[in-house]
mmCIF file of C-alpha atoms and ligand atoms in Angstrom:
data_model
loop_
_atom_site.group_PDB
_atom_site.id
_atom_site.type_symbol
_atom_site.label_atom_id
_atom_site.label_comp_id
_atom_site.label_asym_id
_atom_site.label_seq_id
_atom_site.Cartn_x
_atom_site.Cartn_y
_atom_site.Cartn_z
ATOM 1 C CA MET A 1 -95.400 -9.584 -55.305
ATOM 2 C CA ALA A 2 -92.889 -6.698 -55.329
ATOM 3 C CA ALA A 3 -89.417 -7.376 -53.962
ATOM 4 C CA ILE A 4 -89.627 -4.401 -51.595
ATOM 5 C CA THR A 5 -92.352 -2.219 -50.088
ATOM 6 C CA TYR A 6 -91.952 1.250 -48.608
ATOM 7 C CA GLU A 7 -93.939 2.033 -45.451
ATOM 8 C CA LEU A 8 -94.336 5.787 -44.822
ATOM 9 C CA ILE A 9 -94.508 6.228 -41.050
ATOM 10 C CA LYS A 10 -94.523 10.003 -40.637
ATOM 11 C CA THR A 11 -93.690 13.212 -42.464
ATOM 12 C CA CYS A 12 -91.877 15.896 -40.464
ATOM 13 C CA LYS A 13 -93.941 19.018 -39.762
ATOM 14 C CA GLN A 14 -90.841 21.262 -39.986
ATOM 15 C CA SER A 15 -89.552 20.024 -43.384
ATOM 16 C CA GLY A 16 -89.982 17.612 -46.305
ATOM 17 C CA ALA A 17 -88.306 14.883 -44.262
ATOM 18 C CA ARG A 18 -90.087 11.597 -43.704
ATOM 19 C CA LEU A 19 -89.703 8.591 -41.443
ATOM 20 C CA GLY A 20 -90.186 5.241 -43.130
ATOM 21 C CA LYS A 21 -89.337 1.564 -43.383
ATOM 22 C CA ILE A 22 -88.250 -0.384 -46.452
ATOM 23 C CA HIS A 23 -89.307 -4.025 -46.195
ATOM 24 C CA THR A 24 -86.986 -6.328 -48.156
ATOM 25 C CA PRO A 25 -86.520 -10.115 -48.474
ATOM 26 C CA HIS A 26 -83.575 -9.776 -46.036
ATOM 27 C CA GLY A 27 -85.312 -7.643 -43.427
ATOM 28 C CA SER A 28 -86.461 -4.058 -42.889
ATOM 29 C CA ILE A 29 -84.541 -0.792 -43.096
ATOM 30 C CA ASP A 30 -85.364 2.324 -41.038
ATOM 31 C CA THR A 31 -85.189 5.456 -43.185
ATOM 32 C CA PRO A 32 -83.579 7.946 -43.580
ATOM 33 C CA ILE A 33 -80.596 5.595 -43.620
ATOM 34 C CA PHE A 34 -76.874 5.684 -44.380
ATOM 35 C CA MET A 35 -75.563 2.625 -46.261
ATOM 36 C CA PRO A 36 -71.898 1.654 -45.695
ATOM 37 C CA VAL A 37 -70.128 0.882 -48.970
ATOM 38 C CA GLY A 38 -68.553 -2.557 -49.427
ATOM 39 C CA THR A 39 -67.163 -2.173 -52.959
ATOM 40 C CA LEU A 40 -65.505 -5.598 -53.283
ATOM 41 C CA ALA A 41 -68.001 -7.480 -51.079
ATOM 42 C CA THR A 42 -66.433 -6.179 -47.893
ATOM 43 C CA VAL A 43 -66.835 -2.924 -45.987
ATOM 44 C CA LYS A 44 -63.103 -2.401 -45.881
ATOM 45 C CA THR A 45 -61.381 -3.762 -42.722
ATOM 46 C CA LEU A 46 -64.638 -4.509 -40.869
ATOM 47 C CA SER A 47 -66.460 -7.811 -40.240
ATOM 48 C CA PRO A 48 -70.225 -8.371 -40.611
ATOM 49 C CA ASP A 49 -70.390 -8.810 -36.803
ATOM 50 C CA GLU A 50 -68.875 -5.347 -36.327
ATOM 51 C CA LEU A 51 -71.308 -3.887 -38.873
ATOM 52 C CA ASP A 52 -74.136 -5.536 -36.913
ATOM 53 C CA GLU A 53 -72.728 -4.159 -33.664
ATOM 54 C CA MET A 54 -72.819 -0.582 -35.021
ATOM 55 C CA ALA A 55 -76.405 -1.172 -36.227
ATOM 56 C CA ALA A 56 -75.673 -1.033 -39.958
ATOM 57 C CA GLN A 57 -78.949 -2.120 -41.614
ATOM 58 C CA VAL A 58 -78.027 -2.332 -45.308
ATOM 59 C CA ILE A 59 -74.738 -2.275 -47.202
ATOM 60 C CA LEU A 60 -73.703 -1.533 -50.769
ATOM 61 C CA SER A 61 -71.587 -3.492 -53.206
ATOM 62 C CA ASN A 62 -70.455 -2.538 -56.695
ATOM 63 C CA THR A 63 -71.556 -4.250 -59.901
ATOM 64 C CA TYR A 64 -68.590 -3.129 -61.999
ATOM 65 C CA HIS A 65 -65.911 -4.109 -59.495
ATOM 66 C CA LEU A 66 -67.404 -7.535 -58.703
ATOM 67 C CA TRP A 67 -67.866 -8.220 -62.411
ATOM 68 C CA LEU A 68 -64.112 -7.751 -62.870
ATOM 69 C CA ARG A 69 -63.107 -9.420 -59.596
ATOM 70 C CA PRO A 70 -63.985 -12.223 -58.725
ATOM 71 C CA GLY A 71 -66.642 -12.372 -61.501
ATOM 72 C CA GLU A 72 -70.388 -12.560 -60.915
ATOM 73 C CA ASP A 73 -70.366 -16.265 -61.799
ATOM 74 C CA ILE A 74 -68.273 -17.118 -58.733
ATOM 75 C CA VAL A 75 -70.536 -15.039 -56.482
ATOM 76 C CA GLN A 76 -73.566 -16.779 -58.002
ATOM 77 C CA GLU A 77 -72.024 -20.223 -57.397
ATOM 78 C CA ALA A 78 -71.461 -19.201 -53.754
ATOM 79 C CA GLY A 79 -75.220 -18.646 -53.546
ATOM 80 C CA GLY A 80 -75.150 -14.900 -54.144
ATOM 81 C CA LEU A 81 -73.632 -11.945 -52.290
ATOM 82 C CA HIS A 82 -75.373 -12.613 -48.946
ATOM 83 C CA SER A 83 -73.777 -16.043 -48.507
ATOM 84 C CA PHE A 84 -70.525 -15.086 -50.262
ATOM 85 C CA MET A 85 -69.834 -12.301 -47.734
ATOM 86 C CA ASN A 86 -71.831 -13.756 -44.826
ATOM 87 C CA TRP A 87 -74.137 -10.709 -44.530
ATOM 88 C CA ASP A 88 -77.778 -11.728 -44.046
ATOM 89 C CA LYS A 89 -79.302 -8.223 -44.023
ATOM 90 C CA PRO A 90 -80.258 -6.168 -47.108
ATOM 91 C CA ILE A 91 -77.706 -5.462 -49.843
ATOM 92 C CA LEU A 92 -77.901 -2.866 -52.632
ATOM 93 C CA THR A 93 -75.686 -2.840 -55.703
ATOM 94 C CA ASP A 94 -74.860 0.246 -57.752
ATOM 95 C CA SER A 95 -72.452 0.333 -60.651
ATOM 96 C CA GLY A 96 -69.483 1.581 -58.650
ATOM 97 C CA GLY A 97 -68.174 2.356 -62.068
ATOM 98 C CA TYR A 98 -69.403 5.934 -62.200
ATOM 99 C CA GLN A 99 -65.805 7.080 -61.748
ATOM 100 C CA VAL A 100 -64.813 4.820 -64.640
ATOM 101 C CA PHE A 101 -67.782 5.612 -66.886
ATOM 102 C CA SER A 102 -68.088 9.332 -66.466
ATOM 103 C CA LEU A 103 -64.526 10.328 -65.662
ATOM 104 C CA SER A 104 -62.338 8.114 -67.848
ATOM 105 C CA ASP A 105 -61.524 9.642 -71.221
ATOM 106 C CA LEU A 106 -61.363 6.112 -72.641
ATOM 107 C CA ARG A 107 -65.140 5.935 -72.448
ATOM 108 C CA ASN A 108 -67.270 5.755 -75.575
ATOM 109 C CA ILE A 109 -71.044 5.889 -75.125
ATOM 110 C CA LYS A 110 -73.258 4.384 -77.835
ATOM 111 C CA GLU A 111 -76.954 3.547 -77.905
ATOM 112 C CA GLU A 112 -76.186 -0.122 -77.278
ATOM 113 C CA GLY A 113 -73.983 0.605 -74.263
ATOM 114 C CA VAL A 114 -70.639 1.941 -73.002
ATOM 115 C CA HIS A 115 -67.213 0.954 -74.287
ATOM 116 C CA PHE A 116 -64.378 1.664 -71.845
ATOM 117 C CA ARG A 117 -61.151 0.237 -70.463
ATOM 118 C CA ASN A 118 -60.672 -2.016 -67.467
ATOM 119 C CA HIS A 119 -59.173 0.328 -64.859
ATOM 120 C CA ILE A 120 -56.862 -2.494 -63.690
ATOM 121 C CA SER A 121 -55.678 -4.262 -66.848
ATOM 122 C CA GLY A 122 -56.454 -1.648 -69.510
ATOM 123 C CA GLU A 123 -58.326 -4.261 -71.602
ATOM 124 C CA LYS A 124 -61.330 -3.046 -73.593
ATOM 125 C CA LEU A 125 -64.700 -3.611 -71.857
ATOM 126 C CA PHE A 126 -68.332 -3.157 -72.836
ATOM 127 C CA LEU A 127 -71.323 -2.732 -70.504
ATOM 128 C CA SER A 128 -74.934 -2.466 -71.622
ATOM 129 C CA PRO A 129 -78.281 -2.278 -69.821
ATOM 130 C CA GLU A 130 -78.739 -6.012 -70.473
ATOM 131 C CA LYS A 131 -75.252 -6.901 -69.208
ATOM 132 C CA ALA A 132 -75.722 -4.776 -66.065
ATOM 133 C CA MET A 133 -78.929 -6.680 -65.322
ATOM 134 C CA THR A 134 -77.312 -10.081 -65.898
ATOM 135 C CA ILE A 135 -74.485 -9.223 -63.497
ATOM 136 C CA GLN A 136 -76.785 -7.891 -60.771
ATOM 137 C CA ASN A 137 -79.212 -10.795 -61.143
ATOM 138 C CA ALA A 138 -76.230 -13.120 -60.591
ATOM 139 C CA LEU A 139 -74.928 -11.143 -57.563
ATOM 140 C CA GLY A 140 -78.372 -11.335 -55.957
ATOM 141 C CA PRO A 141 -78.751 -8.027 -54.022
ATOM 142 C CA ASP A 142 -82.172 -7.027 -52.675
ATOM 143 C CA MET A 143 -81.995 -3.688 -54.502
ATOM 144 C CA MET A 144 -80.194 -2.986 -57.776
ATOM 145 C CA MET A 145 -79.762 -0.029 -60.095
ATOM 146 C CA ALA A 146 -80.782 0.535 -63.699
ATOM 147 C CA PHE A 147 -77.901 1.172 -66.100
ATOM 148 C CA ASP A 148 -77.672 4.916 -66.654
ATOM 149 C CA GLU A 149 -75.298 7.600 -67.773
ATOM 150 C CA CYS A 150 -74.069 9.852 -65.010
ATOM 151 C CA PRO A 151 -73.049 12.927 -67.033
ATOM 152 C CA PRO A 152 -70.015 14.932 -65.910
ATOM 153 C CA TYR A 153 -70.597 18.242 -64.099
ATOM 154 C CA PRO A 154 -71.199 20.705 -65.629
ATOM 155 C CA ALA A 155 -72.713 19.464 -68.866
ATOM 156 C CA GLU A 156 -74.127 21.390 -71.851
ATOM 157 C CA GLU A 157 -77.929 21.457 -71.922
ATOM 158 C CA GLU A 158 -78.150 19.681 -75.301
ATOM 159 C CA TYR A 159 -75.794 16.967 -74.094
ATOM 160 C CA MET A 160 -77.814 16.568 -70.889
ATOM 161 C CA LYS A 161 -81.120 16.348 -72.830
ATOM 162 C CA ALA A 162 -79.805 13.637 -75.136
ATOM 163 C CA SER A 163 -78.274 11.799 -72.166
ATOM 164 C CA VAL A 164 -81.533 11.857 -70.162
ATOM 165 C CA GLU A 165 -83.469 10.479 -73.152
ATOM 166 C CA ARG A 166 -80.953 7.677 -73.640
ATOM 167 C CA THR A 167 -80.960 6.881 -69.894
ATOM 168 C CA SER A 168 -84.764 6.576 -70.111
ATOM 169 C CA ARG A 169 -84.489 4.212 -73.099
ATOM 170 C CA TRP A 170 -81.869 2.211 -71.187
ATOM 171 C CA ALA A 171 -84.146 2.056 -68.133
ATOM 172 C CA GLU A 172 -86.829 0.405 -70.282
ATOM 173 C CA ARG A 173 -84.289 -2.111 -71.591
ATOM 174 C CA CYS A 174 -83.273 -2.845 -67.984
ATOM 175 C CA LEU A 175 -86.863 -3.648 -67.021
ATOM 176 C CA GLU A 176 -87.087 -5.966 -70.042
ATOM 177 C CA ALA A 177 -83.835 -7.741 -69.169
ATOM 178 C CA HIS A 178 -84.407 -8.011 -65.396
ATOM 179 C CA GLN A 179 -84.794 -11.729 -64.601
ATOM 180 C CA ARG A 180 -85.691 -11.592 -60.880
ATOM 181 C CA PRO A 181 -88.202 -8.749 -60.218
ATOM 182 C CA SER A 182 -89.944 -10.678 -57.433
ATOM 183 C CA ASP A 183 -86.904 -10.783 -55.134
ATOM 184 C CA GLN A 184 -84.663 -8.022 -56.497
ATOM 185 C CA ALA A 185 -86.051 -4.459 -56.628
ATOM 186 C CA LEU A 186 -84.775 -2.509 -59.644
ATOM 187 C CA PHE A 187 -84.425 1.249 -59.052
ATOM 188 C CA GLY A 188 -84.655 3.770 -61.883
ATOM 189 C CA ILE A 189 -82.049 6.552 -61.690
ATOM 190 C CA VAL A 190 -83.281 10.112 -62.285
ATOM 191 C CA GLN A 191 -80.869 12.299 -64.231
ATOM 192 C CA GLY A 192 -81.061 15.777 -65.759
ATOM 193 C CA GLY A 193 -78.278 17.705 -64.022
ATOM 194 C CA GLU A 194 -79.383 21.108 -62.697
ATOM 195 C CA TYR A 195 -82.000 21.583 -65.469
ATOM 196 C CA GLU A 196 -85.408 21.443 -63.776
ATOM 197 C CA TYR A 197 -87.316 20.552 -66.982
ATOM 198 C CA LEU A 198 -84.900 17.677 -67.654
ATOM 199 C CA ARG A 199 -85.227 16.348 -64.112
ATOM 200 C CA LYS A 200 -89.029 16.490 -64.638
ATOM 201 C CA GLN A 201 -88.705 14.679 -67.975
ATOM 202 C CA SER A 202 -86.411 12.011 -66.486
ATOM 203 C CA ALA A 203 -88.648 11.497 -63.433
ATOM 204 C CA ASN A 204 -91.806 11.262 -65.554
ATOM 205 C CA ASP A 205 -90.193 8.775 -67.962
ATOM 206 C CA LEU A 206 -89.139 6.536 -65.053
ATOM 207 C CA ILE A 207 -92.369 6.891 -63.066
ATOM 208 C CA SER A 208 -94.318 5.783 -66.160
ATOM 209 C CA LEU A 209 -92.258 2.569 -65.990
ATOM 210 C CA ASP A 210 -93.330 2.146 -62.351
ATOM 211 C CA PHE A 211 -90.053 1.194 -60.597
ATOM 212 C CA PRO A 212 -90.230 0.004 -56.947
ATOM 213 C CA GLY A 213 -87.665 2.664 -55.976
ATOM 214 C CA TYR A 214 -86.004 5.761 -57.432
ATOM 215 C CA ALA A 215 -82.398 6.896 -57.225
ATOM 216 C CA ILE A 216 -81.371 10.511 -57.802
ATOM 217 C CA GLY A 217 -78.210 10.429 -59.890
ATOM 218 C CA GLY A 218 -75.891 12.994 -61.388
ATOM 219 C CA LEU A 219 -75.205 14.664 -58.043
ATOM 220 C CA SER A 220 -72.215 14.728 -55.705
ATOM 221 C CA VAL A 221 -70.097 14.909 -58.851
ATOM 222 C CA GLY A 222 -68.277 18.133 -58.014
ATOM 223 C CA GLU A 223 -71.168 20.608 -57.940
ATOM 224 C CA PRO A 224 -71.356 23.072 -55.019
ATOM 225 C CA LYS A 225 -73.548 21.879 -52.123
ATOM 226 C CA ASP A 226 -76.100 24.641 -52.651
ATOM 227 C CA VAL A 227 -76.516 23.472 -56.270
ATOM 228 C CA MET A 228 -77.146 19.929 -55.035
ATOM 229 C CA ASN A 229 -79.667 21.159 -52.457
ATOM 230 C CA HIS A 230 -81.394 23.301 -55.099
ATOM 231 C CA VAL A 231 -81.713 20.319 -57.455
ATOM 232 C CA LEU A 232 -83.115 18.230 -54.595
ATOM 233 C CA ASP A 233 -85.617 21.002 -53.761
ATOM 234 C CA PHE A 234 -87.385 20.456 -57.090
ATOM 235 C CA THR A 235 -86.532 16.802 -57.755
ATOM 236 C CA THR A 236 -87.627 14.831 -54.662
ATOM 237 C CA PRO A 237 -91.193 16.253 -54.779
ATOM 238 C CA LEU A 238 -91.525 14.778 -58.307
ATOM 239 C CA LEU A 239 -91.060 11.254 -56.973
ATOM 240 C CA PRO A 240 -93.842 8.999 -55.649
ATOM 241 C CA LYS A 241 -94.423 9.341 -51.893
ATOM 242 C CA ASP A 242 -94.928 5.568 -51.543
ATOM 243 C CA LYS A 243 -91.517 4.580 -52.952
ATOM 244 C CA PRO A 244 -88.013 4.991 -51.481
ATOM 245 C CA ARG A 245 -85.704 7.742 -52.767
ATOM 246 C CA TYR A 246 -81.951 7.088 -52.891
ATOM 247 C CA LEU A 247 -79.454 9.964 -53.321
ATOM 248 C CA MET A 248 -76.348 8.337 -54.793
ATOM 249 C CA GLY A 249 -72.845 9.012 -53.529
ATOM 250 C CA VAL A 250 -73.765 11.388 -50.722
ATOM 251 C CA GLY A 251 -72.261 11.027 -47.363
ATOM 252 C CA SER A 252 -70.860 14.101 -45.593
ATOM 253 C CA ALA A 253 -72.760 14.852 -42.374
ATOM 254 C CA ASP A 254 -74.181 18.194 -43.585
ATOM 255 C CA SER A 255 -75.308 16.711 -46.931
ATOM 256 C CA LEU A 256 -77.013 13.779 -45.192
ATOM 257 C CA ILE A 257 -79.012 16.130 -42.974
ATOM 258 C CA ASP A 258 -79.844 18.496 -45.845
ATOM 259 C CA GLY A 259 -80.834 15.524 -48.052
ATOM 260 C CA ALA A 260 -83.114 14.104 -45.348
ATOM 261 C CA ILE A 261 -84.744 17.521 -44.945
ATOM 262 C CA ARG A 262 -85.575 17.412 -48.673
ATOM 263 C CA GLY A 263 -87.209 14.000 -48.474
ATOM 264 C CA VAL A 264 -84.327 11.657 -49.332
ATOM 265 C CA ASP A 265 -84.561 8.205 -47.677
ATOM 266 C CA MET A 266 -81.262 6.471 -48.570
ATOM 267 C CA PHE A 267 -77.639 7.599 -48.847
ATOM 268 C CA ASP A 268 -74.291 5.966 -49.570
ATOM 269 C CA CYS A 269 -70.712 7.238 -49.696
ATOM 270 C CA VAL A 270 -67.182 5.852 -49.450
ATOM 271 C CA LEU A 271 -66.103 8.969 -47.496
ATOM 272 C CA PRO A 272 -66.207 7.531 -43.926
ATOM 273 C CA THR A 273 -64.042 4.479 -44.676
ATOM 274 C CA ARG A 274 -61.882 6.261 -47.264
ATOM 275 C CA ILE A 275 -60.824 9.143 -45.001
ATOM 276 C CA ALA A 276 -60.427 6.654 -42.131
ATOM 277 C CA ARG A 277 -57.622 5.014 -44.094
ATOM 278 C CA ASN A 278 -55.923 8.410 -44.195
ATOM 279 C CA GLY A 279 -56.248 8.715 -40.417
ATOM 280 C CA ALA A 280 -59.048 11.325 -40.596
ATOM 281 C CA CYS A 281 -62.102 11.057 -38.328
ATOM 282 C CA MET A 282 -65.541 12.642 -38.278
ATOM 283 C CA THR A 283 -66.446 13.958 -34.837
ATOM 284 C CA SER A 284 -69.321 16.009 -33.429
ATOM 285 C CA ASN A 285 -66.885 18.929 -33.259
ATOM 286 C CA GLY A 286 -65.717 18.644 -36.862
ATOM 287 C CA ARG A 287 -63.040 16.618 -38.649
ATOM 288 C CA LEU A 288 -60.069 15.375 -36.578
ATOM 289 C CA VAL A 289 -56.919 14.195 -38.359
ATOM 290 C CA VAL A 290 -55.638 11.851 -35.679
ATOM 291 C CA ARG A 291 -52.280 11.363 -37.380
ATOM 292 C CA ASN A 292 -51.351 14.979 -36.577
ATOM 293 C CA ALA A 293 -48.518 15.490 -34.047
ATOM 294 C CA ALA A 294 -50.927 17.483 -31.863
ATOM 295 C CA TYR A 295 -52.468 14.167 -30.708
ATOM 296 C CA ALA A 296 -49.217 12.364 -29.787
ATOM 297 C CA ARG A 297 -49.923 12.762 -26.051
ATOM 298 C CA ASP A 298 -53.675 13.241 -26.244
ATOM 299 C CA PHE A 299 -55.268 10.405 -24.246
ATOM 300 C CA LYS A 300 -58.874 11.476 -24.852
ATOM 301 C CA PRO A 301 -61.079 9.391 -27.169
ATOM 302 C CA ILE A 302 -61.508 10.452 -30.801
ATOM 303 C CA ASP A 303 -64.900 11.956 -29.904
ATOM 304 C CA GLU A 304 -65.919 12.426 -26.260
ATOM 305 C CA ASN A 305 -69.577 12.400 -27.310
ATOM 306 C CA CYS A 306 -69.241 9.053 -29.097
ATOM 307 C CA ASN A 307 -70.170 5.707 -27.551
ATOM 308 C CA CYS A 308 -68.571 3.464 -30.167
ATOM 309 C CA TYR A 309 -66.103 0.593 -29.558
ATOM 310 C CA THR A 310 -63.188 2.782 -30.679
ATOM 311 C CA CYS A 311 -64.097 5.735 -28.446
ATOM 312 C CA ARG A 312 -64.868 3.552 -25.426
ATOM 313 C CA ASN A 313 -61.529 1.716 -25.515
ATOM 314 C CA TYR A 314 -58.745 3.671 -27.218
ATOM 315 C CA SER A 315 -57.103 7.094 -27.105
ATOM 316 C CA ARG A 316 -56.125 9.501 -29.854
ATOM 317 C CA ALA A 317 -52.460 8.918 -28.913
ATOM 318 C CA TYR A 318 -52.777 5.157 -29.403
ATOM 319 C CA ILE A 319 -54.697 5.429 -32.687
ATOM 320 C CA ARG A 320 -52.247 8.055 -33.959
ATOM 321 C CA HIS A 321 -49.379 5.671 -33.146
ATOM 322 C CA LEU A 322 -51.059 2.810 -35.031
ATOM 323 C CA VAL A 323 -51.919 4.952 -38.046
ATOM 324 C CA LYS A 324 -48.424 6.459 -38.223
ATOM 325 C CA SER A 325 -46.974 2.920 -38.004
ATOM 326 C CA ASN A 326 -49.337 1.825 -40.779
ATOM 327 C CA GLU A 327 -50.865 -0.772 -38.430
ATOM 328 C CA THR A 328 -54.059 -2.241 -39.916
ATOM 329 C CA PHE A 329 -55.734 -2.167 -36.522
ATOM 330 C CA GLY A 330 -55.477 1.641 -36.552
ATOM 331 C CA PHE A 331 -57.471 1.839 -39.790
ATOM 332 C CA ARG A 332 -60.008 -0.620 -38.409
ATOM 333 C CA LEU A 333 -60.524 1.664 -35.393
ATOM 334 C CA THR A 334 -60.926 4.845 -37.472
ATOM 335 C CA SER A 335 -63.202 3.064 -39.983
ATOM 336 C CA TYR A 336 -65.348 1.653 -37.186
ATOM 337 C CA HIS A 337 -65.711 5.106 -35.590
ATOM 338 C CA ASN A 338 -66.495 6.970 -38.839
ATOM 339 C CA LEU A 339 -69.197 4.528 -39.883
ATOM 340 C CA TYR A 340 -70.658 4.510 -36.379
ATOM 341 C CA PHE A 341 -70.648 8.323 -36.478
ATOM 342 C CA LEU A 342 -72.753 8.502 -39.664
ATOM 343 C CA LEU A 343 -75.050 5.624 -38.668
ATOM 344 C CA ASN A 344 -75.625 7.297 -35.298
ATOM 345 C CA LEU A 345 -76.166 10.662 -37.018
ATOM 346 C CA MET A 346 -78.991 9.149 -39.089
ATOM 347 C CA LYS A 347 -80.476 7.596 -35.924
ATOM 348 C CA GLN A 348 -80.590 11.105 -34.434
ATOM 349 C CA VAL A 349 -82.121 12.406 -37.677
ATOM 350 C CA ARG A 350 -84.874 9.764 -37.478
ATOM 351 C CA GLU A 351 -85.573 10.710 -33.834
ATOM 352 C CA ALA A 352 -85.703 14.393 -34.805
ATOM 353 C CA ILE A 353 -88.237 13.655 -37.571
ATOM 354 C CA LEU A 354 -90.361 11.664 -35.132
ATOM 355 C CA GLU A 355 -90.398 14.677 -32.784
ATOM 356 C CA ASP A 356 -90.834 17.286 -35.573
ATOM 357 C CA ARG A 357 -87.592 19.062 -34.726
ATOM 358 C CA LEU A 358 -85.262 18.226 -37.632
ATOM 359 C CA LEU A 359 -84.531 21.881 -38.506
ATOM 360 C CA ASP A 360 -83.637 22.566 -34.866
ATOM 361 C CA PHE A 361 -81.402 19.496 -34.880
ATOM 362 C CA ARG A 362 -79.733 20.771 -38.086
ATOM 363 C CA GLU A 363 -79.015 24.150 -36.516
ATOM 364 C CA ALA A 364 -77.516 22.643 -33.346
ATOM 365 C CA PHE A 365 -75.461 20.054 -35.230
ATOM 366 C CA PHE A 366 -74.124 22.569 -37.782
ATOM 367 C CA GLU A 367 -73.209 24.974 -34.993
ATOM 368 C CA GLN A 368 -71.299 22.356 -33.001
ATOM 369 C CA TYR A 369 -69.684 20.689 -36.028
ATOM 370 C CA GLY A 370 -68.664 24.037 -37.497
ATOM 371 C CA PHE A 371 -70.645 23.942 -40.762
ATOM 372 C CA ASN A 372 -71.350 27.521 -41.772
ATOM 373 C CA SER A 373 -75.118 27.148 -41.891
ATOM 374 C CA PRO A 374 -76.409 29.735 -44.440
HETATM 375 C C1 6JX B 1 -75.388 -0.896 -62.900
HETATM 376 C C2 6JX B 1 -75.528 0.381 -63.047
HETATM 377 C C3 6JX B 1 -75.849 1.252 -61.890
HETATM 378 O O1 6JX B 1 -75.526 2.568 -62.239
HETATM 379 C C4 6JX B 1 -75.160 3.454 -61.266
HETATM 380 O O2 6JX B 1 -74.805 3.114 -60.164
HETATM 381 N N1 6JX B 1 -75.247 4.718 -61.688
HETATM 382 C C5 6JX B 1 -74.895 5.857 -61.034
HETATM 383 N N2 6JX B 1 -74.040 5.837 -59.991
HETATM 384 C C6 6JX B 1 -73.693 7.048 -59.396
HETATM 385 C C7 6JX B 1 -72.744 7.051 -58.364
HETATM 386 C C8 6JX B 1 -72.377 8.271 -57.788
HETATM 387 N N3 6JX B 1 -71.459 8.595 -56.822
HETATM 388 C C9 6JX B 1 -71.497 9.946 -56.719
HETATM 389 N N4 6JX B 1 -70.701 10.673 -55.893
HETATM 390 C C10 6JX B 1 -69.676 10.052 -55.125
HETATM 391 N N5 6JX B 1 -72.399 10.503 -57.545
HETATM 392 C C11 6JX B 1 -72.966 9.490 -58.243
HETATM 393 C C12 6JX B 1 -73.905 9.478 -59.267
HETATM 394 C C13 6JX B 1 -74.257 8.252 -59.850
HETATM 395 C C14 6JX B 1 -75.195 8.206 -60.955
HETATM 396 O O3 6JX B 1 -75.721 9.237 -61.425
HETATM 397 N N6 6JX B 1 -75.476 7.011 -61.512
HETATM 398 ZN ZN1 ZN B 2 -66.457 6.728 -31.827
#
């Protein structure tokens, strides 16, 4: 019995978008979906009740970070991530180390795995496909990622070809080492950069291994948005229609809509909570940096079109005051609003797919938000 099943409900008549449900051991997920990131087993500053309240359906945690702190053994002894963090809905783990693996110059990639330095203590570390499986099997998420190389952008074609072939060999080793396939769905991660034949090769290698889900990696790593959209144009159609597709690390409003249009089902990004901690908010009229002096006497809500707890109860002036005073409550309010904004955006995307009007929705949203739609 597979750990997850994907139920295709409807494909949009205007685009490659699709409405679906992912059934997991911890409940179902409506797709396309945005997944809040909880790197260290918490979506920073927010409680599981608040995540429930804003209708978050699935959250992410990071393998690399939890391996270092507190250690996957402690999480396992707590009964796994769900009981450790008191979140009883679906959880997905990715490496979270992509910044460490692909950006740190202390990284040394070999066939057996990756040697690199602990970003906190500087001590030498080693991760392999087998080790990544052991850690994720101990953490106990419903969905977990194969150990891959996310090449830097841009990358030479020969480097990319060799990297894709190694990632495919690693994916096979992950399947071998995976101890809990019946309750933890292992996703293969498609690589290949912007080279269409390499994306085809990577997808075919992974599809032949028959994963229950497929992630699209190597994107949102500094490439222009039109390059990402172009890669998606020829990559998502390669993937099975009866399995979920997860675009890793993507989370700005325009990229979520453009990814959904190209058939992506799942997204994650630290953007909403990260910019919230800098006092920046996503609104239907564009980004609003509430810490700016302009809002000192502005008693309107962050976003007058938003129905979230923050926007129903507090003003820009009050939130600016809290953020300027470095009050934690201020960052809780901006984080709550930003996550609600993206979760609500995806709810509107799902409604637009149901009514075959996603391209119209894109045009209206881009116009109001101020994205220069091409
Ligand atoms: C246990 C091992 C699981 O491995 C992975 O999670 N691998 C992996 N993570 C990524 C994360 C990304 N974030 C962004 N932008 C913010 N782009 C990303 C791309 C990748 C990727 O290609 N691969
Ligand atoms: Zn709001």
